[in-house]
Tab-separated table of C-alpha atoms and ligand atoms in Angstrom:
chain	number	residue	atom	x	y	z
A	1	MET	CA	12.295	-17.300	1.530
A	2	SER	CA	12.382	-18.066	5.230
A	3	GLU	CA	15.585	-19.193	6.948
A	4	PRO	CA	14.444	-22.753	7.736
A	5	LEU	CA	13.652	-23.242	4.051
A	6	ALA	CA	17.041	-21.836	3.066
A	7	ARG	CA	18.679	-24.565	5.138
A	8	LEU	CA	16.602	-27.306	3.556
A	9	PRO	CA	18.899	-29.588	1.562
A	10	GLY	CA	17.114	-29.533	-1.753
A	11	ALA	CA	17.998	-32.997	-2.870
A	12	MET	CA	16.891	-34.558	0.374
A	13	GLN	CA	13.756	-36.618	0.127
A	14	SER	CA	11.967	-37.303	3.355
A	15	GLY	CA	8.421	-38.427	2.805
A	16	GLN	CA	6.953	-35.882	0.444
A	17	LEU	CA	9.584	-33.277	1.224
A	18	MET	CA	11.330	-32.722	-2.060
A	19	THR	CA	12.196	-29.559	-3.904
A	20	LEU	CA	11.461	-29.234	-7.609
A	21	GLY	CA	13.137	-26.616	-9.791
A	22	VAL	CA	12.119	-24.923	-13.018
A	23	MET	CA	14.181	-22.993	-15.543
A	24	GLY	CA	12.243	-19.879	-16.543
A	25	GLY	CA	9.736	-17.842	-14.583
A	26	GLY	CA	6.892	-17.134	-17.011
A	27	GLN	CA	3.254	-18.171	-16.761
A	28	LEU	CA	3.980	-21.806	-17.593
A	29	ALA	CA	6.401	-22.011	-14.659
A	30	ARG	CA	3.841	-20.221	-12.482
A	31	MET	CA	1.202	-22.853	-13.213
A	32	PHE	CA	3.790	-25.622	-12.726
A	33	VAL	CA	4.646	-24.117	-9.321
A	34	HIS	CA	0.964	-24.010	-8.363
A	35	ALA	CA	0.561	-27.697	-9.261
A	36	ALA	CA	3.787	-28.726	-7.488
A	37	GLN	CA	2.899	-26.839	-4.326
A	38	ALA	CA	-0.575	-28.361	-4.268
A	39	MET	CA	1.150	-31.748	-4.038
A	40	GLY	CA	3.386	-30.605	-1.197
A	41	TYR	CA	6.613	-29.863	-3.034
A	42	PHE	CA	8.863	-26.916	-2.433
A	43	THR	CA	9.748	-25.018	-5.597
A	44	VAL	CA	12.658	-23.023	-6.934
A	45	VAL	CA	12.468	-20.848	-10.056
A	46	LEU	CA	15.536	-19.645	-11.937
A	47	ASP	CA	14.846	-16.539	-14.021
A	48	PRO	CA	16.905	-13.368	-14.556
A	49	ASP	CA	13.808	-11.165	-14.267
A	50	PRO	CA	13.209	-9.852	-10.711
A	51	VAL	CA	9.435	-9.711	-11.256
A	52	SER	CA	8.569	-12.900	-13.120
A	53	PRO	CA	5.085	-14.492	-12.876
A	54	ALA	CA	6.538	-17.671	-11.302
A	55	GLY	CA	9.077	-15.824	-9.156
A	56	TRP	CA	6.158	-14.205	-7.312
A	57	VAL	CA	4.660	-17.501	-6.231
A	58	SER	CA	7.628	-19.861	-5.828
A	59	HIS	CA	9.196	-20.631	-2.437
A	60	HIS	CA	12.470	-19.467	-3.854
A	61	HIS	CA	13.640	-17.462	-6.847
A	62	ILE	CA	17.217	-17.562	-8.095
A	63	GLN	CA	17.657	-14.388	-10.076
A	64	THR	CA	20.536	-15.076	-12.458
A	65	ASP	CA	21.082	-15.680	-16.157
A	66	TYR	CA	20.312	-19.186	-17.396
A	67	LEU	CA	23.998	-19.940	-17.944
A	68	ASP	CA	25.253	-18.383	-14.703
A	69	GLU	CA	27.394	-21.038	-13.004
A	70	GLN	CA	26.513	-19.970	-9.492
A	71	GLY	CA	22.816	-19.816	-10.282
A	72	LEU	CA	22.888	-23.322	-11.748
A	73	ALA	CA	24.949	-24.620	-8.803
A	74	GLN	CA	22.405	-23.175	-6.373
A	75	LEU	CA	19.540	-24.709	-8.318
A	76	MET	CA	21.210	-28.139	-8.238
A	77	GLN	CA	21.988	-27.807	-4.557
A	78	ARG	CA	18.389	-26.999	-3.707
A	79	CYS	CA	16.512	-29.301	-6.083
A	80	ALA	CA	16.128	-33.027	-6.531
A	81	ALA	CA	14.742	-32.637	-10.044
A	82	ILE	CA	14.534	-29.797	-12.549
A	83	THR	CA	12.266	-29.000	-15.494
A	84	THR	CA	12.024	-26.174	-17.998
A	85	GLU	CA	9.161	-23.899	-18.941
A	86	PHE	CA	10.334	-22.703	-22.341
A	87	GLU	CA	12.363	-24.224	-25.122
A	88	ASN	CA	14.760	-21.331	-25.448
A	89	VAL	CA	16.555	-22.083	-22.183
A	90	PRO	CA	20.109	-22.690	-23.472
A	91	SER	CA	20.489	-26.460	-23.779
A	92	GLY	CA	24.021	-26.065	-22.323
A	93	ALA	CA	22.423	-25.096	-19.008
A	94	LEU	CA	20.285	-28.247	-19.101
A	95	TYR	CA	23.328	-30.423	-19.873
A	96	THR	CA	25.074	-28.947	-16.810
A	97	LEU	CA	22.041	-29.583	-14.612
A	98	GLY	CA	21.537	-33.053	-16.067
A	99	SER	CA	25.053	-34.098	-15.096
A	100	GLN	CA	24.077	-33.995	-11.428
A	101	ARG	CA	20.300	-33.977	-11.192
A	102	PHE	CA	17.276	-35.565	-12.812
A	103	VAL	CA	16.267	-33.180	-15.594
A	104	ALA	CA	13.062	-33.664	-17.590
A	105	PRO	CA	12.801	-33.066	-20.456
A	106	ALA	CA	16.458	-33.942	-21.050
A	107	ALA	CA	18.838	-31.469	-22.668
A	108	ASN	CA	19.075	-33.421	-25.944
A	109	ALA	CA	15.293	-33.462	-26.420
A	110	VAL	CA	15.079	-29.717	-25.744
A	111	ALA	CA	17.974	-29.153	-28.166
A	112	VAL	CA	15.955	-30.869	-30.928
A	113	ALA	CA	12.786	-28.895	-30.148
A	114	GLN	CA	14.590	-25.549	-30.093
A	115	ASP	CA	16.004	-25.918	-33.591
A	116	ARG	CA	13.516	-26.138	-36.462
A	117	THR	CA	15.947	-28.056	-38.696
A	118	LEU	CA	16.635	-30.748	-36.056
A	119	GLU	CA	12.932	-30.803	-35.185
A	120	LYS	CA	11.859	-31.418	-38.781
A	121	ALA	CA	14.543	-34.093	-39.205
A	122	HIS	CA	13.046	-35.809	-36.152
A	123	PHE	CA	9.541	-35.682	-37.663
A	124	VAL	CA	10.882	-37.227	-40.863
A	125	ARG	CA	12.599	-39.949	-38.787
A	126	CYS	CA	9.236	-40.701	-37.149
A	127	GLY	CA	7.537	-40.967	-40.549
A	128	VAL	CA	5.253	-38.034	-39.748
A	129	ALA	CA	4.676	-35.637	-42.651
A	130	CYS	CA	5.497	-31.932	-42.197
A	131	ALA	CA	5.223	-28.875	-44.464
A	132	PRO	CA	7.564	-28.871	-47.495
A	133	TYR	CA	10.622	-26.827	-46.547
A	134	ALA	CA	14.225	-25.992	-47.322
A	135	GLU	CA	17.055	-25.219	-44.937
A	136	ILE	CA	18.759	-21.893	-45.513
A	137	HIS	CA	22.161	-21.576	-43.887
A	138	THR	CA	24.088	-20.195	-46.860
A	139	LEU	CA	23.554	-17.869	-49.792
A	140	GLU	CA	23.825	-20.871	-52.144
A	141	GLN	CA	20.968	-22.611	-50.337
A	142	LEU	CA	18.922	-19.408	-50.602
A	143	HIS	CA	19.485	-19.307	-54.371
A	144	GLU	CA	18.662	-22.996	-54.763
A	145	VAL	CA	15.291	-22.778	-53.011
A	146	PRO	CA	12.725	-24.544	-55.250
A	147	GLU	CA	10.122	-22.287	-56.841
A	148	ALA	CA	7.422	-24.566	-55.364
A	149	LEU	CA	8.165	-23.249	-51.832
A	150	LEU	CA	6.934	-19.772	-52.764
A	151	PRO	CA	4.911	-18.086	-51.448
A	152	GLY	CA	6.321	-19.240	-48.142
A	153	ILE	CA	7.246	-18.312	-44.606
A	154	LEU	CA	10.878	-17.757	-43.710
A	155	LYS	CA	11.382	-18.840	-40.087
A	156	THR	CA	14.523	-18.517	-38.019
A	157	ALA	CA	15.747	-21.993	-37.054
A	158	ARG	CA	16.063	-20.928	-33.426
A	159	LEU	CA	14.485	-18.602	-30.867
A	160	GLY	CA	11.125	-18.029	-32.556
A	161	TYR	CA	7.846	-17.960	-30.635
A	162	ASP	CA	4.391	-16.445	-31.043
A	163	GLY	CA	5.103	-15.715	-34.719
A	164	LYS	CA	8.348	-13.877	-33.914
A	165	GLY	CA	11.302	-14.549	-36.200
A	166	GLN	CA	8.961	-15.199	-39.155
A	167	VAL	CA	8.559	-13.305	-42.412
A	168	ARG	CA	6.034	-14.088	-45.129
A	169	VAL	CA	7.591	-13.937	-48.597
A	170	ALA	CA	5.992	-14.209	-52.033
A	171	THR	CA	8.983	-13.759	-54.369
A	172	ARG	CA	12.719	-14.499	-54.469
A	173	GLU	CA	13.446	-10.792	-54.018
A	174	GLN	CA	11.328	-10.726	-50.857
A	175	LEU	CA	13.039	-13.893	-49.661
A	176	GLN	CA	16.461	-12.314	-50.100
A	177	ALA	CA	15.332	-9.110	-48.343
A	178	ALA	CA	13.770	-11.107	-45.484
A	179	TRP	CA	16.947	-13.153	-44.950
A	180	ASP	CA	19.026	-9.942	-45.007
A	181	GLY	CA	16.607	-8.521	-42.408
A	182	LEU	CA	17.127	-11.595	-40.227
A	183	GLN	CA	20.913	-11.003	-40.335
A	184	HIS	CA	21.540	-14.243	-42.260
A	185	VAL	CA	20.903	-16.475	-39.230
A	186	PRO	CA	20.086	-20.124	-40.089
A	187	CYS	CA	16.471	-20.350	-41.272
A	188	VAL	CA	13.967	-22.665	-42.855
A	189	LEU	CA	11.680	-21.612	-45.683
A	190	GLU	CA	8.319	-23.338	-45.412
A	191	LYS	CA	5.735	-23.405	-48.136
A	192	MET	CA	2.673	-21.339	-47.226
A	193	LEU	CA	-0.075	-23.902	-46.832
A	194	PRO	CA	-3.857	-23.561	-47.215
A	195	LEU	CA	-4.896	-24.326	-43.627
A	196	ALA	CA	-8.398	-25.558	-42.871
A	197	MET	CA	-7.654	-25.675	-39.145
A	198	GLU	CA	-4.896	-26.152	-36.589
A	199	CYS	CA	-4.782	-28.576	-33.695
A	200	SER	CA	-2.414	-29.890	-31.050
A	201	VAL	CA	-1.897	-32.914	-28.840
A	202	ILE	CA	-0.245	-32.893	-25.427
A	203	VAL	CA	1.514	-36.063	-24.366
A	204	ALA	CA	3.167	-36.958	-21.060
A	205	ARG	CA	5.813	-39.681	-20.933
A	206	GLY	CA	7.327	-41.055	-17.755
A	207	ALA	CA	10.891	-42.247	-17.232
A	208	ASP	CA	9.555	-45.829	-17.366
A	209	GLY	CA	8.126	-45.222	-20.854
A	210	THR	CA	4.465	-44.931	-19.806
A	211	MET	CA	2.623	-42.515	-22.097
A	212	VAL	CA	-0.678	-40.700	-21.621
A	213	HIS	CA	-2.264	-37.879	-23.595
A	214	PHE	CA	-4.969	-35.224	-23.556
A	215	PRO	CA	-7.711	-34.966	-26.215
A	216	VAL	CA	-6.929	-33.238	-29.513
A	217	GLN	CA	-7.242	-29.500	-29.097
A	218	ARG	CA	-8.475	-27.283	-31.904
A	219	ASN	CA	-6.528	-24.017	-31.986
A	220	VAL	CA	-7.277	-20.673	-33.612
A	221	HIS	CA	-4.294	-18.381	-34.187
A	222	ARG	CA	-4.481	-14.678	-34.894
A	223	GLU	CA	-1.417	-12.838	-36.202
A	224	GLY	CA	0.689	-15.952	-35.540
A	225	ILE	CA	-0.354	-16.118	-31.862
A	226	LEU	CA	-2.761	-18.576	-30.273
A	227	ALA	CA	-6.063	-16.778	-29.693
A	228	LEU	CA	-8.322	-19.614	-28.528
A	229	THR	CA	-8.556	-23.358	-28.046
A	230	GLU	CA	-11.722	-25.465	-28.293
A	231	VAL	CA	-11.821	-28.969	-26.839
A	232	PHE	CA	-14.891	-31.140	-27.094
A	233	GLU	CA	-16.234	-34.129	-29.000
A	234	GLY	CA	-16.404	-33.326	-32.705
A	235	ASN	CA	-14.005	-30.348	-32.717
A	236	VAL	CA	-11.744	-32.248	-35.123
A	237	PRO	CA	-12.805	-35.056	-37.535
A	238	PRO	CA	-12.380	-38.501	-35.823
A	239	THR	CA	-9.895	-39.928	-38.370
A	240	LEU	CA	-7.615	-36.939	-37.807
A	241	VAL	CA	-7.921	-37.355	-34.032
A	242	GLN	CA	-6.527	-40.884	-34.229
A	243	GLN	CA	-3.762	-39.855	-36.598
A	244	ALA	CA	-2.728	-36.815	-34.518
A	245	VAL	CA	-2.599	-38.777	-31.268
A	246	ALA	CA	-0.620	-41.629	-32.866
A	247	SER	CA	1.861	-39.160	-34.398
A	248	ALA	CA	2.353	-37.248	-31.134
A	249	LEU	CA	2.975	-40.491	-29.210
A	250	GLU	CA	5.457	-41.679	-31.836
A	251	ILE	CA	7.307	-38.334	-31.760
A	252	ALA	CA	7.647	-38.513	-27.954
A	253	LYS	CA	8.639	-42.187	-27.897
A	254	THR	CA	11.260	-41.946	-30.642
A	255	LEU	CA	12.903	-39.035	-28.789
A	256	ASN	CA	12.914	-41.153	-25.623
A	257	TYR	CA	11.206	-38.118	-24.174
A	258	VAL	CA	10.432	-37.725	-20.472
A	259	GLY	CA	8.039	-34.958	-19.449
A	260	VAL	CA	5.151	-33.089	-21.069
A	261	LEU	CA	5.357	-32.508	-24.827
A	262	CYS	CA	2.986	-30.615	-27.118
A	263	VAL	CA	2.846	-31.361	-30.832
A	264	GLU	CA	1.136	-28.821	-33.116
A	265	PHE	CA	-0.503	-29.850	-36.378
A	266	PHE	CA	-1.912	-28.248	-39.514
A	267	VAL	CA	-5.038	-29.624	-41.166
A	268	LEU	CA	-5.005	-28.663	-44.845
A	269	GLU	CA	-8.020	-27.831	-46.976
A	270	ASP	CA	-7.727	-31.271	-48.630
A	271	GLY	CA	-8.168	-32.873	-45.180
A	272	SER	CA	-4.565	-34.032	-44.755
A	273	LEU	CA	-2.715	-33.706	-41.478
A	274	LEU	CA	0.831	-32.307	-41.247
A	275	VAL	CA	2.922	-31.768	-38.143
A	276	ASN	CA	3.944	-28.137	-37.571
A	277	GLU	CA	6.221	-28.025	-34.536
A	278	MET	CA	6.625	-29.306	-31.001
A	279	ALA	CA	7.149	-27.675	-27.624
A	280	PRO	CA	9.112	-29.575	-24.955
A	281	ARG	CA	6.856	-28.409	-22.124
A	282	PRO	CA	3.222	-27.741	-21.243
A	283	HIS	CA	1.575	-25.568	-23.872
A	284	ASN	CA	-0.814	-22.650	-24.084
A	285	SER	CA	-3.312	-24.882	-25.890
A	286	GLY	CA	-3.401	-27.112	-22.782
A	287	HIS	CA	-4.333	-24.478	-20.226
A	288	TYR	CA	-7.971	-25.616	-20.342
A	289	THR	CA	-6.855	-28.888	-18.691
A	290	ILE	CA	-6.634	-27.067	-15.329
A	291	ASN	CA	-10.399	-26.613	-15.253
A	292	ALA	CA	-11.777	-29.185	-17.690
A	293	CYS	CA	-9.771	-32.343	-16.929
A	294	ASP	CA	-9.264	-34.522	-13.866
A	295	GLN	CA	-5.527	-33.861	-14.125
A	296	SER	CA	-3.934	-30.804	-15.702
A	297	GLN	CA	-0.909	-30.717	-17.987
A	298	PHE	CA	0.980	-29.165	-15.050
A	299	ASP	CA	-0.006	-32.039	-12.739
A	300	LEU	CA	1.468	-34.408	-15.299
A	301	GLN	CA	4.631	-32.304	-15.525
A	302	VAL	CA	5.018	-32.662	-11.740
A	303	ARG	CA	4.399	-36.404	-11.915
A	304	THR	CA	6.958	-36.992	-14.680
A	305	LEU	CA	9.509	-34.893	-12.787
A	306	ALA	CA	8.935	-36.517	-9.411
A	307	GLY	CA	8.837	-40.054	-10.808
A	308	LEU	CA	5.178	-40.582	-9.879
A	309	PRO	CA	2.792	-42.842	-11.849
A	310	LEU	CA	0.983	-41.513	-14.905
A	311	THR	CA	-2.656	-42.330	-15.515
A	312	GLN	CA	-4.646	-41.342	-18.582
A	313	PRO	CA	-6.278	-37.943	-17.898
A	314	ARG	CA	-9.999	-37.585	-18.530
A	315	GLN	CA	-11.745	-34.442	-19.740
A	316	HIS	CA	-14.902	-33.962	-17.692
A	317	SER	CA	-16.293	-30.835	-19.377
A	318	PRO	CA	-16.327	-29.361	-22.862
A	319	ALA	CA	-14.026	-26.334	-22.771
A	320	ILE	CA	-13.012	-23.207	-24.627
A	321	MET	CA	-9.976	-21.188	-23.631
A	322	LEU	CA	-9.566	-17.570	-24.654
A	323	ASN	CA	-6.134	-15.972	-24.386
A	324	LEU	CA	-6.183	-12.591	-22.673
A	325	MET	CA	-3.658	-10.491	-24.565
A	326	GLY	CA	-2.136	-7.165	-23.490
A	327	ASP	CA	-4.310	-5.399	-26.065
A	328	LEU	CA	-7.301	-5.772	-23.701
A	329	TRP	CA	-5.615	-3.476	-21.166
A	330	GLY	CA	-5.190	-0.711	-23.741
A	331	GLY	CA	-1.380	-0.761	-23.832
A	332	ALA	CA	1.588	-0.469	-21.528
A	333	HIS	CA	0.055	1.603	-18.768
A	334	LEU	CA	-2.759	-0.763	-17.910
A	335	GLN	CA	-5.159	2.168	-18.204
A	336	ILE	CA	-8.091	-0.109	-18.968
A	337	VAL	CA	-9.195	-2.682	-16.427
A	338	PRO	CA	-11.215	-5.336	-18.244
A	339	ASP	CA	-14.619	-5.861	-16.657
A	340	TRP	CA	-13.846	-9.156	-14.937
A	341	ALA	CA	-16.995	-8.997	-12.829
A	342	ALA	CA	-19.156	-8.984	-15.968
A	343	VAL	CA	-17.228	-11.951	-17.396
A	344	LEU	CA	-17.307	-13.904	-14.150
A	345	ALA	CA	-21.070	-13.401	-13.947
A	346	LEU	CA	-21.273	-15.858	-16.858
A	347	PRO	CA	-21.568	-19.521	-15.814
A	348	GLY	CA	-18.515	-21.802	-15.986
A	349	THR	CA	-15.901	-19.066	-16.389
A	350	HIS	CA	-12.438	-19.535	-14.869
A	351	LEU	CA	-10.123	-16.523	-14.865
A	352	HIS	CA	-6.345	-16.967	-14.776
A	353	LEU	CA	-4.098	-13.881	-14.646
A	354	TYR	CA	-0.333	-14.221	-14.615
A	355	GLY	CA	0.643	-11.250	-12.450
A	356	LYS	CA	2.466	-9.389	-15.247
A	357	LEU	CA	3.018	-5.732	-14.445
A	358	ALA	CA	3.085	-4.330	-17.969
A	359	ALA	CA	0.670	-5.047	-20.783
A	360	ARG	CA	1.879	-4.976	-24.384
A	361	LYS	CA	0.095	-5.729	-27.606
A	362	GLY	CA	0.478	-9.459	-28.213
A	363	ARG	CA	1.694	-10.190	-24.669
A	364	LYS	CA	-0.081	-13.053	-22.926
A	365	MET	CA	-1.452	-11.600	-19.674
A	366	GLY	CA	-3.789	-14.430	-18.731
A	367	HIS	CA	-6.466	-16.736	-20.063
A	368	LEU	CA	-10.126	-17.414	-19.518
A	369	THR	CA	-11.432	-20.966	-19.650
A	370	VAL	CA	-15.137	-21.626	-20.123
A	371	THR	CA	-16.432	-25.039	-19.083
A	372	ALA	CA	-20.017	-26.132	-19.713
A	373	ALA	CA	-22.274	-29.150	-19.895
A	374	SER	CA	-22.312	-29.088	-23.711
A	375	PRO	CA	-20.117	-27.713	-26.536
A	376	ARG	CA	-22.957	-25.457	-27.662
A	377	GLU	CA	-23.248	-23.918	-24.205
A	378	ALA	CA	-19.476	-23.466	-23.919
A	379	GLN	CA	-19.464	-21.704	-27.281
A	380	ALA	CA	-22.348	-19.398	-26.334
A	381	VAL	CA	-20.698	-18.358	-23.063
A	382	ALA	CA	-17.250	-17.954	-24.665
A	383	GLN	CA	-18.697	-15.766	-27.430
A	384	GLU	CA	-20.442	-13.649	-24.833
A	385	ALA	CA	-17.230	-13.333	-22.785
A	386	ALA	CA	-15.275	-12.414	-25.919
A	387	LYS	CA	-17.811	-9.694	-26.692
A	388	LEU	CA	-17.591	-8.254	-23.164
A	389	LEU	CA	-13.792	-8.196	-23.353
A	390	GLY	CA	-13.504	-6.814	-26.886
A	391	ILE	CA	-12.049	-10.019	-28.346
A	392	ALA	CA	-13.122	-10.625	-31.971
A	393	ALA	CA	-15.855	-13.244	-32.393
A	394	PHE	CA	-14.845	-16.695	-33.618
B	1	ADP	P1	5.623	-20.218	-33.429
B	1	ADP	O1	6.886	-20.842	-32.943
B	1	ADP	O2	5.664	-18.741	-33.432
B	1	ADP	O3	4.381	-20.806	-32.791
B	1	ADP	P2	4.697	-21.537	-35.883
B	1	ADP	O4	5.602	-22.149	-36.878
B	1	ADP	O5	3.833	-22.454	-35.095
B	1	ADP	O6	5.606	-20.611	-34.973
B	1	ADP	O7	3.796	-20.478	-36.637
B	1	ADP	C1	2.807	-19.710	-35.991
B	1	ADP	C2	1.510	-19.742	-36.781
B	1	ADP	O8	1.712	-19.212	-38.116
B	1	ADP	C3	0.969	-21.135	-37.011
B	1	ADP	O9	0.242	-21.585	-35.882
B	1	ADP	C4	0.097	-20.905	-38.242
B	1	ADP	O10	-1.119	-20.254	-37.901
B	1	ADP	C5	0.937	-19.942	-39.068
B	1	ADP	N1	1.826	-20.703	-39.958
B	1	ADP	C6	3.069	-21.144	-39.666
B	1	ADP	N2	3.613	-21.839	-40.674
B	1	ADP	C7	2.696	-21.864	-41.658
B	1	ADP	C8	2.658	-22.431	-42.990
B	1	ADP	N3	3.691	-23.109	-43.495
B	1	ADP	N4	1.539	-22.237	-43.726
B	1	ADP	C9	0.480	-21.526	-43.222
B	1	ADP	N5	0.460	-20.970	-41.989
B	1	ADP	C10	1.543	-21.122	-41.206
B	2	MG	MG1	3.522	-22.621	-32.990
């Protein structure tokens, strides 16, 4: 960072000159930084990693732990408002920041989203159905688990993402072994459900209570990780669209949420809709909004943080987003370079790479969004791109 910028009092607002901060330096923070900078804001990222995707592109990078007092003090000194890019930022850090700065989403909302038991209790409070489950904090609770929850998925209450911290169990013996393997941390056991499809809704809510939302996204997961998202008319039955949007808005409103929130849903084989989980931030299933909507989920994150008006975003093109996982690079040494030129020769392709230096199986390295004039065309191009990249057909 240049010296003049270092002297800039972060909390000072003169015209558009305001500095926005983000906890976490992954790809979501990177895309937030891009959106904030496009609107003229200075940005500060706090992330312990010296080579984070957002650290590369932000005006300033504070390289400390999330709970480091000096790091947090610096962030508050430099920034007028602070957001978060992942739910596992310790909520204590957000409480500290929130005592002196505008923080969105607020620490208490993030605390609910980062704990599956609190999250499910919130869904119940909102009258939105979720998968049958039992809390497992003690051995007694483990023994009392109803037979009807098996086969099920044992999920750690905290710190899970991309299918991590989850074990599929068919019997009580497997359940016991799985809980032993997870070191007896608090968990929930969820009944394994027959899924017909999965979808998500991204909502933005301003400090004045204004709410807007993106269309319902249809998501395909592979090995517990989002593989692709399809968004166009008819991707999800219309009655479910209404229900999913209404549920997501209710979940945000009842939490008194400020910021961008994603709610994930299961559609069962019998056609019923259940809420799965929520993320207190922009979401992988909303990356298509950068290229297919008149405002992206990151634009709305900036607006909610800076106290700017929210208007309902409009999708202007059917879209399919393919996640580009580390597998495409052939492992840690990046020995394969995917043939981007061949992919970009297809019409309506938008390549986003996150600047990660090491590829690992299951690591999100980037995404490709295909926009087209019609859903059929988007599907044809996305299938072709998937074939060129070695991604399984869908
Ligand atoms: P994460 O925090 O890793 O995203 P999720 O709870 O969303 O955890 O689980 C990841 C994926 O695993 C889901 O998107 C879904 O495909 C599958 N899954 C999770 N819970 C269930 C369930 N109860 N029944 C069937 N599939 C499930
Ligand atoms: Mg999930």
